[in-house]
Amino acid sequence: MTMPVQGVQHGIAPPTLWICEHCDTVFRRRVLACGEVARCARCDAILARHHRVGVRGMLALVLTAMIAFIQGNIWPIVTLGLNGHLISTTLWGCIVMMWNEHAQVVSVIAAMTLFFIPIFKMGLLGWVLLYARKGERAPGFRLAMVTLHRIGPWTMSEVFVLGTLVAIVKAHMYFDVVPNAGIFAYGVLMLIITAFASIDVRELWDLTEERRA
Ligand SMILES: [Zn+2]
């Protein structure tokens, strides 16, 4: 049974402790069996899961996500009918076009959810994982982990779907829209991101060691 520990300040859990994100109760950490899930004794929130995907698996996922992201940004995502002309456009072309058509708020939301946040998260996670592969902590590991925790453990799929839907629906008001290859690359990216939602990045605290200077 997982027992609460008294008198520990809330913050980033040291490797020997779990802190419930919902009620702040602190637990002594233990090794989980395959497929086991540790839950908070007080509020039943999930503390940790046994991980089936190792550091290498996570790194492979991040690399696949990056490739899908690049393809999603190189290939046209939609063909637009505008004044009788057919124009194939990339994500950025769409964003710029929406901006010019006075849909600035939507274009900023699309740029954030479909471009900047994913690239920031993939970069941060990739950086941490590159070192974690060797069992080391990357320079800035602590800050990177806190940031990753703050912006959510890669559960961006809802934001992604929402951003895409808003963008497409909004674009429909201005253009005839036909989806292209790039949008399918984004579909793949969404699947990978959904897979990431089931991975607990906090495990990296256990899998890595502080480098001795
Ligand atoms: Zn709790």
PDB file of C-alpha atoms and ligand atoms in Angstrom:
ATOM      1  CA  MET A   1       0.000   0.000   0.000  1.00  0.00           C
ATOM      2  CA  THR A   2       1.204   3.507  -0.798  1.00  0.00           C
ATOM      3  CA  MET A   3       1.443   5.517   2.439  1.00  0.00           C
ATOM      4  CA  PRO A   4       1.384   9.312   2.719  1.00  0.00           C
ATOM      5  CA  VAL A   5       4.521  11.049   4.037  1.00  0.00           C
ATOM      6  CA  GLN A   6       4.187  14.089   6.278  1.00  0.00           C
ATOM      7  CA  GLY A   7       6.039  17.395   6.242  1.00  0.00           C
ATOM      8  CA  VAL A   8       7.378  17.576   2.680  1.00  0.00           C
ATOM      9  CA  GLN A   9       7.084  20.849   0.769  1.00  0.00           C
ATOM     10  CA  HIS A  10       5.137  20.772  -2.457  1.00  0.00           C
ATOM     11  CA  GLY A  11       7.215  21.230  -5.587  1.00  0.00           C
ATOM     12  CA  ILE A  12       9.026  18.931  -7.959  1.00  0.00           C
ATOM     13  CA  ALA A  13       9.101  15.498  -6.389  1.00  0.00           C
ATOM     14  CA  PRO A  14      12.545  14.188  -5.499  1.00  0.00           C
ATOM     15  CA  PRO A  15      13.176  10.778  -7.100  1.00  0.00           C
ATOM     16  CA  THR A  16      12.133   8.962  -3.909  1.00  0.00           C
ATOM     17  CA  LEU A  17       8.724  10.618  -3.632  1.00  0.00           C
ATOM     18  CA  TRP A  18       5.457  10.992  -5.496  1.00  0.00           C
ATOM     19  CA  ILE A  19       3.317  14.079  -4.961  1.00  0.00           C
ATOM     20  CA  CYS A  20      -0.374  13.898  -5.788  1.00  0.00           C
ATOM     21  CA  GLU A  21      -1.115  16.677  -8.264  1.00  0.00           C
ATOM     22  CA  HIS A  22      -4.673  17.000  -6.998  1.00  0.00           C
ATOM     23  CA  CYS A  23      -4.431  17.018  -3.212  1.00  0.00           C
ATOM     24  CA  ASP A  24      -0.680  17.519  -2.628  1.00  0.00           C
ATOM     25  CA  THR A  25      -0.330  14.386  -0.523  1.00  0.00           C
ATOM     26  CA  VAL A  26       3.210  13.027  -0.603  1.00  0.00           C
ATOM     27  CA  PHE A  27       3.937   9.325  -1.021  1.00  0.00           C
ATOM     28  CA  ARG A  28       7.018   7.204  -0.749  1.00  0.00           C
ATOM     29  CA  ARG A  29       7.874   5.958  -4.224  1.00  0.00           C
ATOM     30  CA  ARG A  30       8.021   2.254  -5.033  1.00  0.00           C
ATOM     31  CA  VAL A  31       8.755   0.155  -8.092  1.00  0.00           C
ATOM     32  CA  LEU A  32       5.674  -0.650 -10.147  1.00  0.00           C
ATOM     33  CA  ALA A  33       4.960  -4.029 -11.693  1.00  0.00           C
ATOM     34  CA  CYS A  34       4.234  -4.276 -15.407  1.00  0.00           C
ATOM     35  CA  GLY A  35       0.955  -2.529 -16.216  1.00  0.00           C
ATOM     36  CA  GLU A  36       0.500  -1.374 -12.612  1.00  0.00           C
ATOM     37  CA  VAL A  37      -0.900   2.071 -11.806  1.00  0.00           C
ATOM     38  CA  ALA A  38      -0.218   3.813  -8.464  1.00  0.00           C
ATOM     39  CA  ARG A  39      -3.142   5.870  -7.183  1.00  0.00           C
ATOM     40  CA  CYS A  40      -3.461   8.462  -4.433  1.00  0.00           C
ATOM     41  CA  ALA A  41      -4.876   6.865  -1.255  1.00  0.00           C
ATOM     42  CA  ARG A  42      -6.793  10.048  -0.449  1.00  0.00           C
ATOM     43  CA  CYS A  43      -8.306  11.182  -3.753  1.00  0.00           C
ATOM     44  CA  ASP A  44      -7.641   8.249  -6.118  1.00  0.00           C
ATOM     45  CA  ALA A  45      -5.780  10.403  -8.663  1.00  0.00           C
ATOM     46  CA  ILE A  46      -3.112   8.620 -10.719  1.00  0.00           C
ATOM     47  CA  LEU A  47       0.382   9.087  -9.269  1.00  0.00           C
ATOM     48  CA  ALA A  48       2.376   7.051 -11.761  1.00  0.00           C
ATOM     49  CA  ARG A  49       2.076   4.300 -14.337  1.00  0.00           C
ATOM     50  CA  HIS A  50       4.447   1.516 -15.194  1.00  0.00           C
ATOM     51  CA  HIS A  51       6.065   2.592 -18.441  1.00  0.00           C
ATOM     52  CA  ARG A  52       6.012   0.301 -21.424  1.00  0.00           C
ATOM     53  CA  VAL A  53       7.789   2.799 -23.645  1.00  0.00           C
ATOM     54  CA  GLY A  54      11.436   3.390 -22.740  1.00  0.00           C
ATOM     55  CA  VAL A  55      13.589   6.426 -23.465  1.00  0.00           C
ATOM     56  CA  ARG A  56      14.495   5.060 -26.899  1.00  0.00           C
ATOM     57  CA  GLY A  57      10.823   4.516 -27.722  1.00  0.00           C
ATOM     58  CA  MET A  58       9.998   8.065 -26.628  1.00  0.00           C
ATOM     59  CA  LEU A  59      12.884   9.461 -28.678  1.00  0.00           C
ATOM     60  CA  ALA A  60      11.694   7.499 -31.722  1.00  0.00           C
ATOM     61  CA  LEU A  61       8.190   8.923 -31.204  1.00  0.00           C
ATOM     62  CA  VAL A  62       9.530  12.478 -30.969  1.00  0.00           C
ATOM     63  CA  LEU A  63      11.596  11.992 -34.155  1.00  0.00           C
ATOM     64  CA  THR A  64       8.572  10.555 -35.984  1.00  0.00           C
ATOM     65  CA  ALA A  65       6.495  13.486 -34.754  1.00  0.00           C
ATOM     66  CA  MET A  66       9.158  15.902 -36.031  1.00  0.00           C
ATOM     67  CA  ILE A  67       9.189  14.268 -39.479  1.00  0.00           C
ATOM     68  CA  ALA A  68       5.378  14.388 -39.654  1.00  0.00           C
ATOM     69  CA  PHE A  69       5.528  18.006 -38.510  1.00  0.00           C
ATOM     70  CA  ILE A  70       8.045  18.959 -41.219  1.00  0.00           C
ATOM     71  CA  GLN A  71       5.999  17.166 -43.905  1.00  0.00           C
ATOM     72  CA  GLY A  72       2.825  18.800 -42.613  1.00  0.00           C
ATOM     73  CA  ASN A  73       4.505  22.155 -43.073  1.00  0.00           C
ATOM     74  CA  ILE A  74       6.195  21.525 -46.441  1.00  0.00           C
ATOM     75  CA  TRP A  75       3.268  19.892 -48.217  1.00  0.00           C
ATOM     76  CA  PRO A  76       0.217  21.975 -49.053  1.00  0.00           C
ATOM     77  CA  ILE A  77      -2.532  21.328 -46.521  1.00  0.00           C
ATOM     78  CA  VAL A  78      -5.458  22.627 -48.577  1.00  0.00           C
ATOM     79  CA  THR A  79      -6.403  23.706 -52.072  1.00  0.00           C
ATOM     80  CA  LEU A  80      -8.381  26.905 -52.007  1.00  0.00           C
ATOM     81  CA  GLY A  81     -10.746  28.218 -54.626  1.00  0.00           C
ATOM     82  CA  LEU A  82     -10.315  31.980 -54.673  1.00  0.00           C
ATOM     83  CA  ASN A  83     -11.832  34.227 -57.351  1.00  0.00           C
ATOM     84  CA  GLY A  84     -12.048  31.268 -59.724  1.00  0.00           C
ATOM     85  CA  HIS A  85      -8.374  30.307 -59.229  1.00  0.00           C
ATOM     86  CA  LEU A  86      -7.235  27.163 -57.443  1.00  0.00           C
ATOM     87  CA  ILE A  87      -4.423  27.792 -54.984  1.00  0.00           C
ATOM     88  CA  SER A  88      -2.627  25.068 -53.013  1.00  0.00           C
ATOM     89  CA  THR A  89      -1.303  26.435 -49.792  1.00  0.00           C
ATOM     90  CA  THR A  90       0.804  25.317 -46.862  1.00  0.00           C
ATOM     91  CA  LEU A  91      -0.082  25.847 -43.228  1.00  0.00           C
ATOM     92  CA  TRP A  92       1.839  29.118 -43.152  1.00  0.00           C
ATOM     93  CA  GLY A  93       0.237  30.233 -46.402  1.00  0.00           C
ATOM     94  CA  CYS A  94      -3.145  29.633 -44.756  1.00  0.00           C
ATOM     95  CA  ILE A  95      -2.185  31.500 -41.618  1.00  0.00           C
ATOM     96  CA  VAL A  96      -0.924  34.493 -43.599  1.00  0.00           C
ATOM     97  CA  MET A  97      -4.014  34.400 -45.813  1.00  0.00           C
ATOM     98  CA  MET A  98      -6.338  34.352 -42.780  1.00  0.00           C
ATOM     99  CA  TRP A  99      -4.387  37.241 -41.282  1.00  0.00           C
ATOM    100  CA  ASN A 100      -4.826  39.227 -44.496  1.00  0.00           C
ATOM    101  CA  GLU A 101      -8.529  38.387 -44.598  1.00  0.00           C
ATOM    102  CA  HIS A 102      -8.994  40.050 -41.199  1.00  0.00           C
ATOM    103  CA  ALA A 103      -9.253  36.794 -39.273  1.00  0.00           C
ATOM    104  CA  GLN A 104      -6.263  37.741 -37.110  1.00  0.00           C
ATOM    105  CA  VAL A 105      -7.413  36.018 -33.910  1.00  0.00           C
ATOM    106  CA  VAL A 106      -7.955  32.712 -35.717  1.00  0.00           C
ATOM    107  CA  SER A 107      -4.649  32.985 -37.544  1.00  0.00           C
ATOM    108  CA  VAL A 108      -2.813  33.583 -34.251  1.00  0.00           C
ATOM    109  CA  ILE A 109      -4.592  30.624 -32.574  1.00  0.00           C
ATOM    110  CA  ALA A 110      -3.733  28.418 -35.566  1.00  0.00           C
ATOM    111  CA  ALA A 111      -0.090  29.567 -35.533  1.00  0.00           C
ATOM    112  CA  MET A 112       0.215  28.857 -31.795  1.00  0.00           C
ATOM    113  CA  THR A 113      -1.548  25.469 -31.650  1.00  0.00           C
ATOM    114  CA  LEU A 114      -0.375  24.091 -34.986  1.00  0.00           C
ATOM    115  CA  PHE A 115       3.130  25.514 -35.167  1.00  0.00           C
ATOM    116  CA  PHE A 116       4.801  27.203 -32.195  1.00  0.00           C
ATOM    117  CA  ILE A 117       3.626  25.079 -29.252  1.00  0.00           C
ATOM    118  CA  PRO A 118       4.283  21.726 -31.012  1.00  0.00           C
ATOM    119  CA  ILE A 119       7.738  22.838 -32.190  1.00  0.00           C
ATOM    120  CA  PHE A 120       8.569  24.095 -28.679  1.00  0.00           C
ATOM    121  CA  LYS A 121       7.418  20.875 -27.018  1.00  0.00           C
ATOM    122  CA  MET A 122       9.115  18.568 -29.520  1.00  0.00           C
ATOM    123  CA  GLY A 123      12.340  20.539 -29.186  1.00  0.00           C
ATOM    124  CA  LEU A 124      12.262  20.495 -25.393  1.00  0.00           C
ATOM    125  CA  LEU A 125      11.355  16.820 -25.163  1.00  0.00           C
ATOM    126  CA  GLY A 126      13.897  15.867 -27.840  1.00  0.00           C
ATOM    127  CA  TRP A 127      16.628  17.770 -25.988  1.00  0.00           C
ATOM    128  CA  VAL A 128      15.871  16.044 -22.671  1.00  0.00           C
ATOM    129  CA  LEU A 129      15.552  12.597 -24.301  1.00  0.00           C
ATOM    130  CA  LEU A 130      18.823  12.885 -26.249  1.00  0.00           C
ATOM    131  CA  TYR A 131      20.668  12.986 -22.931  1.00  0.00           C
ATOM    132  CA  ALA A 132      18.311  10.642 -21.086  1.00  0.00           C
ATOM    133  CA  ARG A 133      19.223   7.958 -23.653  1.00  0.00           C
ATOM    134  CA  LYS A 134      22.664   7.870 -22.036  1.00  0.00           C
ATOM    135  CA  GLY A 135      21.150   8.070 -18.547  1.00  0.00           C
ATOM    136  CA  GLU A 136      22.270  11.685 -18.212  1.00  0.00           C
ATOM    137  CA  ARG A 137      20.429  14.874 -17.447  1.00  0.00           C
ATOM    138  CA  ALA A 138      20.610  17.474 -20.208  1.00  0.00           C
ATOM    139  CA  PRO A 139      21.842  20.994 -19.392  1.00  0.00           C
ATOM    140  CA  GLY A 140      18.763  22.813 -18.103  1.00  0.00           C
ATOM    141  CA  PHE A 141      17.067  19.458 -17.350  1.00  0.00           C
ATOM    142  CA  ARG A 142      15.222  20.745 -14.293  1.00  0.00           C
ATOM    143  CA  LEU A 143      13.889  23.845 -16.073  1.00  0.00           C
ATOM    144  CA  ALA A 144      12.934  21.780 -19.128  1.00  0.00           C
ATOM    145  CA  MET A 145      11.040  19.246 -16.973  1.00  0.00           C
ATOM    146  CA  VAL A 146       9.237  21.979 -15.022  1.00  0.00           C
ATOM    147  CA  THR A 147       8.291  23.704 -18.295  1.00  0.00           C
ATOM    148  CA  LEU A 148       7.075  20.423 -19.845  1.00  0.00           C
ATOM    149  CA  HIS A 149       5.031  19.785 -16.699  1.00  0.00           C
ATOM    150  CA  ARG A 150       3.567  23.299 -16.752  1.00  0.00           C
ATOM    151  CA  ILE A 151       2.481  23.191 -20.398  1.00  0.00           C
ATOM    152  CA  GLY A 152       0.962  19.749 -19.845  1.00  0.00           C
ATOM    153  CA  PRO A 153       2.502  16.326 -20.471  1.00  0.00           C
ATOM    154  CA  TRP A 154       1.987  16.468 -24.231  1.00  0.00           C
ATOM    155  CA  THR A 155      -1.795  16.314 -24.121  1.00  0.00           C
ATOM    156  CA  MET A 156      -2.148  18.752 -26.966  1.00  0.00           C
ATOM    157  CA  SER A 157      -4.405  16.607 -29.150  1.00  0.00           C
ATOM    158  CA  GLU A 158      -7.594  18.406 -28.096  1.00  0.00           C
ATOM    159  CA  VAL A 159      -6.021  21.790 -28.783  1.00  0.00           C
ATOM    160  CA  PHE A 160      -4.735  20.458 -32.098  1.00  0.00           C
ATOM    161  CA  VAL A 161      -8.095  19.127 -33.220  1.00  0.00           C
ATOM    162  CA  LEU A 162      -9.816  22.293 -32.053  1.00  0.00           C
ATOM    163  CA  GLY A 163      -7.277  24.545 -33.763  1.00  0.00           C
ATOM    164  CA  THR A 164      -7.558  22.631 -37.041  1.00  0.00           C
ATOM    165  CA  LEU A 165     -11.357  22.574 -36.965  1.00  0.00           C
ATOM    166  CA  VAL A 166     -11.586  26.265 -36.150  1.00  0.00           C
ATOM    167  CA  ALA A 167      -9.100  27.049 -38.912  1.00  0.00           C
ATOM    168  CA  ILE A 168     -10.916  24.923 -41.540  1.00  0.00           C
ATOM    169  CA  VAL A 169     -14.412  26.092 -40.580  1.00  0.00           C
ATOM    170  CA  LYS A 170     -13.275  29.695 -40.496  1.00  0.00           C
ATOM    171  CA  ALA A 171     -11.463  29.299 -43.830  1.00  0.00           C
ATOM    172  CA  HIS A 172     -14.688  27.898 -45.336  1.00  0.00           C
ATOM    173  CA  MET A 173     -16.236  31.325 -44.859  1.00  0.00           C
ATOM    174  CA  TYR A 174     -13.704  32.837 -47.204  1.00  0.00           C
ATOM    175  CA  PHE A 175     -12.641  30.078 -49.594  1.00  0.00           C
ATOM    176  CA  ASP A 176     -13.656  26.723 -51.087  1.00  0.00           C
ATOM    177  CA  VAL A 177     -11.458  24.301 -49.174  1.00  0.00           C
ATOM    178  CA  VAL A 178     -10.177  20.908 -50.382  1.00  0.00           C
ATOM    179  CA  PRO A 179      -7.801  19.024 -48.041  1.00  0.00           C
ATOM    180  CA  ASN A 180      -4.292  18.097 -49.343  1.00  0.00           C
ATOM    181  CA  ALA A 181      -1.447  15.788 -48.268  1.00  0.00           C
ATOM    182  CA  GLY A 182      -0.129  18.130 -45.577  1.00  0.00           C
ATOM    183  CA  ILE A 183      -3.323  17.849 -43.549  1.00  0.00           C
ATOM    184  CA  PHE A 184      -2.857  14.060 -43.427  1.00  0.00           C
ATOM    185  CA  ALA A 185       0.694  14.517 -42.140  1.00  0.00           C
ATOM    186  CA  TYR A 186      -0.904  16.603 -39.409  1.00  0.00           C
ATOM    187  CA  GLY A 187      -3.344  13.756 -38.813  1.00  0.00           C
ATOM    188  CA  VAL A 188      -0.396  11.415 -38.230  1.00  0.00           C
ATOM    189  CA  LEU A 189       1.158  14.008 -35.935  1.00  0.00           C
ATOM    190  CA  MET A 190      -2.074  14.071 -33.925  1.00  0.00           C
ATOM    191  CA  LEU A 191      -2.011  10.283 -33.537  1.00  0.00           C
ATOM    192  CA  ILE A 192       1.583  10.414 -32.245  1.00  0.00           C
ATOM    193  CA  ILE A 193       0.679  13.194 -29.843  1.00  0.00           C
ATOM    194  CA  THR A 194      -2.246  11.148 -28.570  1.00  0.00           C
ATOM    195  CA  ALA A 195       0.178   8.264 -27.998  1.00  0.00           C
ATOM    196  CA  PHE A 196       2.365  10.649 -26.018  1.00  0.00           C
ATOM    197  CA  ALA A 197      -0.536  11.555 -23.759  1.00  0.00           C
ATOM    198  CA  SER A 198      -0.312   8.060 -22.236  1.00  0.00           C
ATOM    199  CA  ILE A 199       3.401   8.457 -21.466  1.00  0.00           C
ATOM    200  CA  ASP A 200       4.425  10.046 -18.191  1.00  0.00           C
ATOM    201  CA  VAL A 201       7.451  12.235 -18.863  1.00  0.00           C
ATOM    202  CA  ARG A 202       8.117  12.493 -15.108  1.00  0.00           C
ATOM    203  CA  GLU A 203       9.650   9.019 -15.330  1.00  0.00           C
ATOM    204  CA  LEU A 204      12.744  10.724 -16.723  1.00  0.00           C
ATOM    205  CA  TRP A 205      13.552  11.841 -13.169  1.00  0.00           C
ATOM    206  CA  ASP A 206      14.066   8.170 -12.292  1.00  0.00           C
ATOM    207  CA  LEU A 207      15.763   7.168 -15.519  1.00  0.00           C
ATOM    208  CA  THR A 208      18.457   9.826 -15.383  1.00  0.00           C
ATOM    209  CA  GLU A 209      21.143  10.837 -12.913  1.00  0.00           C
ATOM    210  CA  GLU A 210      22.587  14.224 -12.082  1.00  0.00           C
ATOM    211  CA  ARG A 211      25.968  14.537 -13.741  1.00  0.00           C
ATOM    212  CA  ARG A 212      28.785  14.975 -11.268  1.00  0.00           C
ATOM    213  CA  ALA A 213      30.798  18.082 -12.079  1.00  0.00           C
TER     214      ALA A 213
HETATM  215 ZN    ZN B   1      -4.550  12.930  -4.003  1.00  0.00          ZN
END
